Each structure stands twice: as C-alpha cells, then as structure tokens.
Coordinates of C-alpha atoms in Angstrom, one line a residue:
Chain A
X778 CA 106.1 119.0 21.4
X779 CA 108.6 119.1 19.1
X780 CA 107.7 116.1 16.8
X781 CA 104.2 117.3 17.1
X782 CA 105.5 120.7 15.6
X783 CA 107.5 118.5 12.8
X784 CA 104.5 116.5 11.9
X785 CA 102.7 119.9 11.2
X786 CA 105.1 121.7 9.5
X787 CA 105.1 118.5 7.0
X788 CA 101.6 118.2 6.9
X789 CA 101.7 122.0 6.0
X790 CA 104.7 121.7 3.3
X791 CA 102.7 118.4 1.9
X792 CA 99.6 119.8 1.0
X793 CA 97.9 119.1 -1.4
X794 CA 96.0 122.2 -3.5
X795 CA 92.3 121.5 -3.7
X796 CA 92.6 124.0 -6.3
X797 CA 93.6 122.2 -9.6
X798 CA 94.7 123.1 -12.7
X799 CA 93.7 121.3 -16.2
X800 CA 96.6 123.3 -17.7
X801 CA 99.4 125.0 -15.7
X802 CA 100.7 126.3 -19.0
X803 CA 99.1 127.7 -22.0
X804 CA 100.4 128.4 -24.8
X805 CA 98.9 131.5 -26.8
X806 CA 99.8 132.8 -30.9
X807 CA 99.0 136.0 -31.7
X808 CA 99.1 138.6 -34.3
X809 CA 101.7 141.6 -34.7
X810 CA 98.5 143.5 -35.0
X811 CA 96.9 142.4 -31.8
X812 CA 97.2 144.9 -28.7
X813 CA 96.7 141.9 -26.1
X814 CA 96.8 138.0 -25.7
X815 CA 94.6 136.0 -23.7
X816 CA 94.2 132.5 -22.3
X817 CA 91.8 131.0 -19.8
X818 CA 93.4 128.6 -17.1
X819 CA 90.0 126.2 -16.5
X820 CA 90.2 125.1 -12.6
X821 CA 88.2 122.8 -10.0
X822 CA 88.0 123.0 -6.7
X823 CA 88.8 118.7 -5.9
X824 CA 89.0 119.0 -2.1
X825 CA 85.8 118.7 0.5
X826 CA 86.3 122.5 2.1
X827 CA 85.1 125.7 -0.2
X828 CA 88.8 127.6 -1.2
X829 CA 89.2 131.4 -1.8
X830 CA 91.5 132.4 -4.2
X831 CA 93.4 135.1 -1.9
X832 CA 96.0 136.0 -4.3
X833 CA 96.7 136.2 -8.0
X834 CA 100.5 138.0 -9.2
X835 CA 101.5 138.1 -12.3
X836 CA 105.0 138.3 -12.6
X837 CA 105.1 141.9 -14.7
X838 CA 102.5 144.7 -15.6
X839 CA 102.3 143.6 -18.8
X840 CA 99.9 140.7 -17.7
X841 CA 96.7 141.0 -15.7
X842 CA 94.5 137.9 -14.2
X843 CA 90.8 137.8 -13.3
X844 CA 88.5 136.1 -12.0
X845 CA 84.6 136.0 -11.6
X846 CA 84.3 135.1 -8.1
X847 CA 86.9 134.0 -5.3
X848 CA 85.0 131.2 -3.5
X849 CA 85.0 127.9 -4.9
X850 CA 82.4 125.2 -2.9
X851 CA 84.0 121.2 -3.2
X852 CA 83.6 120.2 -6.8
X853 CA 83.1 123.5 -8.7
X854 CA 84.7 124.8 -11.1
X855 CA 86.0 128.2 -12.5
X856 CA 88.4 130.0 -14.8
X857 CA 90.9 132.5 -14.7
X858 CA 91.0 134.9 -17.4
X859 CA 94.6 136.1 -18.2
X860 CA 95.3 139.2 -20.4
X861 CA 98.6 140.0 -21.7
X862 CA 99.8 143.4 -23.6
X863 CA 102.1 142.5 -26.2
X864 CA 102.2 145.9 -28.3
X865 CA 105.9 145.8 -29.5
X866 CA 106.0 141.9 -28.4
X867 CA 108.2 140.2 -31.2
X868 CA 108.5 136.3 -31.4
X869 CA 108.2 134.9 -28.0
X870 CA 107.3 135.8 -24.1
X871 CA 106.2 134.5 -21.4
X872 CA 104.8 135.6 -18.0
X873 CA 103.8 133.5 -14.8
X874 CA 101.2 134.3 -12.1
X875 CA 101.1 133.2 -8.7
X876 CA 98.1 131.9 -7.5
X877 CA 97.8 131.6 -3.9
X878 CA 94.8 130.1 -1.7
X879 CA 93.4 130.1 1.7
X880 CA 94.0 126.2 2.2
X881 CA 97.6 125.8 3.1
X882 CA 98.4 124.8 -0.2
X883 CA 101.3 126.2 -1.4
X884 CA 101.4 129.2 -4.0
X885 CA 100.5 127.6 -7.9
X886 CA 102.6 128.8 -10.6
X887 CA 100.6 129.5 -13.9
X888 CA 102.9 130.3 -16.8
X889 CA 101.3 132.0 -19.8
X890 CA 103.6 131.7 -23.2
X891 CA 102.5 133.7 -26.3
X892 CA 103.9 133.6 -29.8
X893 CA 103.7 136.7 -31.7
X894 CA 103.7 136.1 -35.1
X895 CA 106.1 138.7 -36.4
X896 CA 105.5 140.0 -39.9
X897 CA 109.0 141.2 -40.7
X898 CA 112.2 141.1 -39.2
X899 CA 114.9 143.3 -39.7
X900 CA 117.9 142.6 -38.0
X901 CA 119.8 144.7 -36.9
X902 CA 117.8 147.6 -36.6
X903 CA 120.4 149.9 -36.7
X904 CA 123.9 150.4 -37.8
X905 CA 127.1 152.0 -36.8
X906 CA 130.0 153.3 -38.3
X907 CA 132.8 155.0 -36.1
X908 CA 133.8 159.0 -37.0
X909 CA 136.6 159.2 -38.8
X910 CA 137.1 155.9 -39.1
X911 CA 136.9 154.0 -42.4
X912 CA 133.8 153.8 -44.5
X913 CA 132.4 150.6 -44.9
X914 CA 129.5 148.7 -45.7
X915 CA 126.9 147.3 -43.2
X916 CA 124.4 144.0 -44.1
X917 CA 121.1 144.4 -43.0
X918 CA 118.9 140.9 -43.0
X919 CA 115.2 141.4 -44.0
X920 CA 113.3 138.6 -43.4
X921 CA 109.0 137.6 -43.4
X922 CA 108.8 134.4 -41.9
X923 CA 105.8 134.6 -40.5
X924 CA 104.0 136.5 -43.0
X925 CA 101.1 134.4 -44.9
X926 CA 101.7 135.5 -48.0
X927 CA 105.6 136.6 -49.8
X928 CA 105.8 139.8 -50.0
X929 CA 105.4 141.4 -53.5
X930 CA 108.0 144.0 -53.5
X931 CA 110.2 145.4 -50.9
X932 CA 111.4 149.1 -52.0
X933 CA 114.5 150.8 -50.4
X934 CA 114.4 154.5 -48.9
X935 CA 117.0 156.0 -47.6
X936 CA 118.8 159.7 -48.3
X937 CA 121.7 159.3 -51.0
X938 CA 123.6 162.4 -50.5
X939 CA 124.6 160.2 -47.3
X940 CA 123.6 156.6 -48.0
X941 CA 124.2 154.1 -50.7
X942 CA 122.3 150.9 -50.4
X943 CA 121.7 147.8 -52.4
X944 CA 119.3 144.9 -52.1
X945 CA 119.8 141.3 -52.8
X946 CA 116.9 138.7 -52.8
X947 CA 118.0 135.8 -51.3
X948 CA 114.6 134.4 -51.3
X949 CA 111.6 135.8 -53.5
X950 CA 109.1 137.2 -51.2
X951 CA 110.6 135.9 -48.1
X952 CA 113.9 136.7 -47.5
X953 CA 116.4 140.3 -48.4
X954 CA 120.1 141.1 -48.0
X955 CA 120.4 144.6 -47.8
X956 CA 124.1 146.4 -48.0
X957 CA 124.2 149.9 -46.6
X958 CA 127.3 151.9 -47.2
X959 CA 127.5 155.7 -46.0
X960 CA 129.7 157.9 -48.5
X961 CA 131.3 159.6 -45.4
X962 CA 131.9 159.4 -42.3
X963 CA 133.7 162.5 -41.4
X964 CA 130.6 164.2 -39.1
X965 CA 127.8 162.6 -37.0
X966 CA 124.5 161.7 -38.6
X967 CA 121.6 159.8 -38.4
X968 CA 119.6 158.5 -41.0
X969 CA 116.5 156.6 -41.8
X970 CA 116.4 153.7 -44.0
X971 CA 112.8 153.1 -44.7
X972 CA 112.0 149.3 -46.0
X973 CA 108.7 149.6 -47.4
X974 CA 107.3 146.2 -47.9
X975 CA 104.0 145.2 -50.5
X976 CA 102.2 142.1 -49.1
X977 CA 99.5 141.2 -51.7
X978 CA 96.3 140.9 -49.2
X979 CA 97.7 142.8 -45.7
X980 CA 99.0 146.0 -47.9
X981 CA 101.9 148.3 -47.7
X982 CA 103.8 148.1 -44.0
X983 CA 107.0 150.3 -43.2
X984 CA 110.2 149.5 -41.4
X985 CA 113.0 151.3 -40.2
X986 CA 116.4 150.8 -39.7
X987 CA 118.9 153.3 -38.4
X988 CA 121.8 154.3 -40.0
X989 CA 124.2 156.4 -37.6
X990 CA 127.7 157.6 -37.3
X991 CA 129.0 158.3 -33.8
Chain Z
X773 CA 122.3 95.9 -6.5
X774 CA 125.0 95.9 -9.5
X775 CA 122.8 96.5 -12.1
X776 CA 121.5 99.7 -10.5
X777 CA 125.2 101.0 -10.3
X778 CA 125.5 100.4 -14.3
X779 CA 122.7 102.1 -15.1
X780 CA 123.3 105.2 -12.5
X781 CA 126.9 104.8 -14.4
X782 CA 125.3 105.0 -17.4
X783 CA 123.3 107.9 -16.8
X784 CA 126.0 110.0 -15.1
X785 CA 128.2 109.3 -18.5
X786 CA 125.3 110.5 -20.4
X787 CA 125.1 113.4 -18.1
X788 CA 128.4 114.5 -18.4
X789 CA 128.7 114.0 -22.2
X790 CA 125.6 116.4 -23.0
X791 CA 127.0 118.7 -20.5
X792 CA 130.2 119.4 -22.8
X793 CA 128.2 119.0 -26.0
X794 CA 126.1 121.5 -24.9
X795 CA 129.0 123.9 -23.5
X796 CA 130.9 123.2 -27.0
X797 CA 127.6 124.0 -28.6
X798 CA 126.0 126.5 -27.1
X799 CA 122.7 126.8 -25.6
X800 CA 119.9 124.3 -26.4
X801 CA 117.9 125.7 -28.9
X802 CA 114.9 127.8 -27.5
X803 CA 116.8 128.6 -24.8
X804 CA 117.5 132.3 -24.5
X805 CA 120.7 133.8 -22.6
X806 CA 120.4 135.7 -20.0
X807 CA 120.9 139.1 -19.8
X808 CA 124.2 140.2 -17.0
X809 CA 122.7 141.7 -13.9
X810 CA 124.4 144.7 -12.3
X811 CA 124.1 145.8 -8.5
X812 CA 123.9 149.5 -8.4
X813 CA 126.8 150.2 -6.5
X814 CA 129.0 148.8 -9.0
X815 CA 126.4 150.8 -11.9
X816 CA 126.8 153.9 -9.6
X817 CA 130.8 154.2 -10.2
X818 CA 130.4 154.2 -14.0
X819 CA 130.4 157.1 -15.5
X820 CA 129.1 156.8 -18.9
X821 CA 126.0 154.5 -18.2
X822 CA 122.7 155.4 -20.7
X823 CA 120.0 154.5 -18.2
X824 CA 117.1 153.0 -19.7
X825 CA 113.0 152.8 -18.1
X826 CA 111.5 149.8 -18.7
X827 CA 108.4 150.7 -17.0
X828 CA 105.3 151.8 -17.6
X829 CA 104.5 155.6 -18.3
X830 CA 102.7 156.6 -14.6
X831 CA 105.8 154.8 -13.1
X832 CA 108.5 156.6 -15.3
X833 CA 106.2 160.4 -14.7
X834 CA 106.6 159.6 -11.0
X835 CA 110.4 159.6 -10.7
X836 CA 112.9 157.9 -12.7
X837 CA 117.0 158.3 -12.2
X838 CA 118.2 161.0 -13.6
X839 CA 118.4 161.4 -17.9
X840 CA 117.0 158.1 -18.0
X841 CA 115.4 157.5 -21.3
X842 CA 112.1 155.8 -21.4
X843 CA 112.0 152.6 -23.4
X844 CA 109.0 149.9 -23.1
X845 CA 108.1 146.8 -25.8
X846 CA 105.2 148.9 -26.5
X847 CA 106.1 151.8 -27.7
X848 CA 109.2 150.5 -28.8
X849 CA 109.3 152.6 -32.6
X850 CA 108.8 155.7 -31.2
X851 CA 111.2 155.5 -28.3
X852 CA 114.0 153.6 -29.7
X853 CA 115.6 156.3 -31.8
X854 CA 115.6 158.6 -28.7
X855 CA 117.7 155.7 -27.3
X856 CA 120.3 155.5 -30.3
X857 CA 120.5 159.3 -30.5
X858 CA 122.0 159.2 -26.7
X859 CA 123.8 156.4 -26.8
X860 CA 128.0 157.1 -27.6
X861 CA 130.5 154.7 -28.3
X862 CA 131.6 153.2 -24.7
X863 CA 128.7 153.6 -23.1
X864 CA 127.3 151.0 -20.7
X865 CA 123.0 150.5 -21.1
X866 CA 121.5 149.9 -17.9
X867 CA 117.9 148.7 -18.3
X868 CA 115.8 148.4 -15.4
X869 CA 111.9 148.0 -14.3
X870 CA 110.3 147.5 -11.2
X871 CA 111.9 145.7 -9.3
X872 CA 113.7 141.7 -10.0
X873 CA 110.6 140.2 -10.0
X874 CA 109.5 142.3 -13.2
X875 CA 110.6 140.8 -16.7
X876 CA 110.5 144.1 -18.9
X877 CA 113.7 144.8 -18.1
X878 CA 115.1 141.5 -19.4
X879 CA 112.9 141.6 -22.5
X880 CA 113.6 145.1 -23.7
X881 CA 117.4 144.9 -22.9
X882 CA 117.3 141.1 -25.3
X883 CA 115.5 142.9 -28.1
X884 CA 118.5 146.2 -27.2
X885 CA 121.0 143.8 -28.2
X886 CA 119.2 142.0 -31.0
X887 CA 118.9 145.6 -32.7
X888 CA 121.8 146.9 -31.7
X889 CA 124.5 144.5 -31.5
X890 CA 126.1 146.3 -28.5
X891 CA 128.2 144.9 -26.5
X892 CA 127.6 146.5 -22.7
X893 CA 123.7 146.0 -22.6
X894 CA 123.3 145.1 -18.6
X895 CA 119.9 144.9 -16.1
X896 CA 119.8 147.0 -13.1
X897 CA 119.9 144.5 -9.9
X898 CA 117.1 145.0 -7.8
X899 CA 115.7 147.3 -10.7
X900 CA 113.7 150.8 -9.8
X901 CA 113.2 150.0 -6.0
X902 CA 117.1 149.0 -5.6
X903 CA 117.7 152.5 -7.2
X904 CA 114.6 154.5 -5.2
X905 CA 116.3 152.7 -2.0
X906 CA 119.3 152.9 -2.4
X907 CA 119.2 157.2 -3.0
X908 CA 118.0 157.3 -0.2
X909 CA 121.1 156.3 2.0

C-alpha cells in the first residue's frame, strides 16, 4: 500500500507537461511612450490526452494573460497573449505568470521581461538640504541614453530668488551635470527645477527635479 | 575515482573564490538588490513611518491604512511630489501592495530610493492583506 502510494506520488511529482513552451521567457523593448508591452508565449499540446489550461496568474496587476480557447486536442497548438502596463516603467521589469493545467503537470512558470527604453534620466530626482543647516550645493546627473538622437539643447528652469543652478555638459547631447545650490535655507520650501530638453525629431520633453528644504 | 575528486576540488575552489570576489565587489551586474522587508508588528511600533500604496486606484478607494499616500509606476509624476511633501527627515517609507506575491511594492520602493537617495525605504511583509489581517486582531 504504501510503496504503491510512493510510486504515485513520484509518478505525480515526475510528470511531464504535455503543454510545452517554445519560449519560457520573452524578452520585450518598449518605448517610454507606450502605455503597454506585449509578448505571445507560442505553445503545443505534445502529449496523447486533450489539456485545459485551468489556471493562468500573473504575478502582479500590472500584467494580464489571455488566451483564445482552454482546450488543447494532442498535437495542437496555441498562444498566450500577455499584456503588461508599464506607464511610469523606467529601464527594466519583469513579471511571471503561472500556468497551471489539468494533467498533473506541475504549474509552468512564464517570465515576461520588458526593457523600457527611457528617454531621459535624471538622477536624483530630488534634493535635500537640512533647515538651518549649511547651504550647499547638490549635483544632479542628466543623462539620454536611450534617446535616438542627442538632444539639441537642454534649458534650466528653476525660481532664482531661491535657487541658483548651473549646467555642465559632460557630453554634447547626451550627458549634463547640473549643480543646484539654494541661497537659503533658513525656512521650508519646495521648488521645481524644470529640465526642458530639445530633441531634433521627438520635440520638446519636460523633467522635473525637486528641490526641498526640510 | 581521483580524478573526479580534483575536478570537484577544482570547482569548489572556483566556487569559493567568486564567492568573495563577488562579496568584495558587489553584486553581479544586472543584478538588483533587494529591497528590506518589514513584518507589521515591527512597522506598527514605529512612529514616524510615511506609508506608501502601491496598488492600484479601486484597491487604494476601498481601504488603505491610515494617511497612506498613493504611489504607483504609473502615475508616478503626479504622485511623487505628494510623497516628498510628506515625507520629514527620520521618517521610515513603508511601501506595500497586495500582498508578497505582488511586485509593485518592490518596484516603486527601488525607483523611491533611486530618486530619493533615502536611507529607510522598507516593503510591508505580507503587504495590504498582512495589514487588512492583521487590524483585525
């Protein structure tokens, strides 16, 4: 009884998805622009039963999978269509979903990577200075690395009764150095420092960095 | 038999050399730190915590803990300086979403700390159900 029960729990644990993947992973580039990302994980059904796909999870909200039908006879084939939002998505991410099927095969994990091409990067994004404490100046890295095209001029806004700042190209079209420097520090402020940024072809784009002292 | 034993050798020296290169080093490239966890007992006996709401609007409408500030990848621009105006000197940020099986959390407290540069950025253990579960007792 009990070896029978061990020879089916290892049978269980050992099988083998009739359900297979061409790719497990895909890997997706988008745009900054883009409001979703999407890839298609092609599948066969290789076993001699007809499956039904029973579950798909994705491992966040951000990511939602599809499929046309559930039931898959011997030998056919089908796709599942993945969506990802990536509104705010900078550089990298990746989600999984778990696919789960009605053979005894245990769940499949699909991971879906995406690249978001990130126009600019402005790092940090916003500054501190202490109250009362000693005024000094903040570096601010402006960088386009994924831009096609240099930039043709990046222009500095930010309020000068409070702020001065100062720009340094380290690299024509590609990368800044921007110093920020608040004249006083005595209250608590906030200010915007605007980065308005030219591109020849994709036009005029505006960043914002935060100048703030607490 | 002995050749087998040189090469296992071998390998565990290897092993055990990139393990301290990479501890000397750093983390291999591409590979992102994670983010320190907290359980909400020990978040519960802070007192200055900025509670941040990684999930999605309908969630965050329904119930969030209290003052929590809303902040999601994608509307990120419009939230964030909501988020810097709260925040003081001191304060530990406690992101959360879901639950630990949700990856928002993670994500907006990396890019937090990428934009930021503060130092007590944290992710709520168990996330919103820990929280919703746990208020309950």
């Amino acid at each position: 009884m009990r070896i029978g029960l061990g020879i089916l729990l290892l049978c269980v644990g050992c099988a083998r998805a009739a359900i297979v993947f061409d790719q497990p992973k895909v890997d997706v580039t988008a745009e900054s622009t883009d409001s979703q990302a999407q890839a298609v994980f092609h599948f066969r059904n290789t076993g001699d039963r007809a499956v039904e796909i029973t579950e798909m999870k994705p491992s966040c909200s951000c990511t939602a999978a599809q499929l046309a039908r559930t039931r898959y006879a011997p030998g056919e084939g089908g796709d599942l269509h993945a969506a990802m939002w990536i509104i705010g998505v900078m550089g990298d991410d990746t989600k999984t979903i778990t696919v789960k099927t009605n053979d005894g095969a245990p769940p499949q994990k699909l991971t879906f990577h995406v690249h978001v091409n990130t126009l600019a990067r402005i790092d940090p994004e916003a500054l501190f200075w202490g109250r009362g404490y000693k005024t000094g100046s903040a570096d601010v890295h402006i960088r386009f690395p994924e831009a096609d095209e240099p930039a043709q001029s990046v222009k500095i806004i930010a309020n000068p009764d409070r702020l001065d700042t100062s720009l340094q190209t380290i690299e024509p079209g590609r990368k800044y150095q921007l110093e920020v420097t608040p004249k006083s520090v005595a209250s608590c402020w906030r200010e915007n420092v605007v980065i308005e940024v030219a591109f020849p072809h994709i036009g005029v784009r505006r960043y914002t960095c935060y100048a703030n002292v607490k | 038999m002995r050749d087998a034993l040189r090469i296992l050798g071998l390998a565990l020296i290897l092993a055990v050399v990139s393990y301290g290169w990479h501890a000397r080093h750093g983390r291999i490239e591409g590979e992102s730190a994670s983010i320190p966890r907290i359980p909400l007992a020990a978040a519960a006996r802070e007192h200055s915590i900025l509670w941040l709401d990684a999930r999605p609007e309908e969630d965050y409408d329904r119930g969030h803990v209290p003052g929590a500030l809303p902040l999601r990848p994608g509307s990120w621009d419009a939230e964030f300086p909501a988020v810097i105006d709260r925040w003081q000197p001191g304060n530990k940020v406690v992101v959360y979403c879901r639950s630990d099986s949700c990856e928002t959390s993670e994500a907006v407290a990396r890019r937090l700390i990428e934009a930021t540069k503060w130092p007590d950025v944290y992710v709520l253990e168990g996330g919103w159900e820990a929280w919703a579960t746990g208020s309950k007792h």
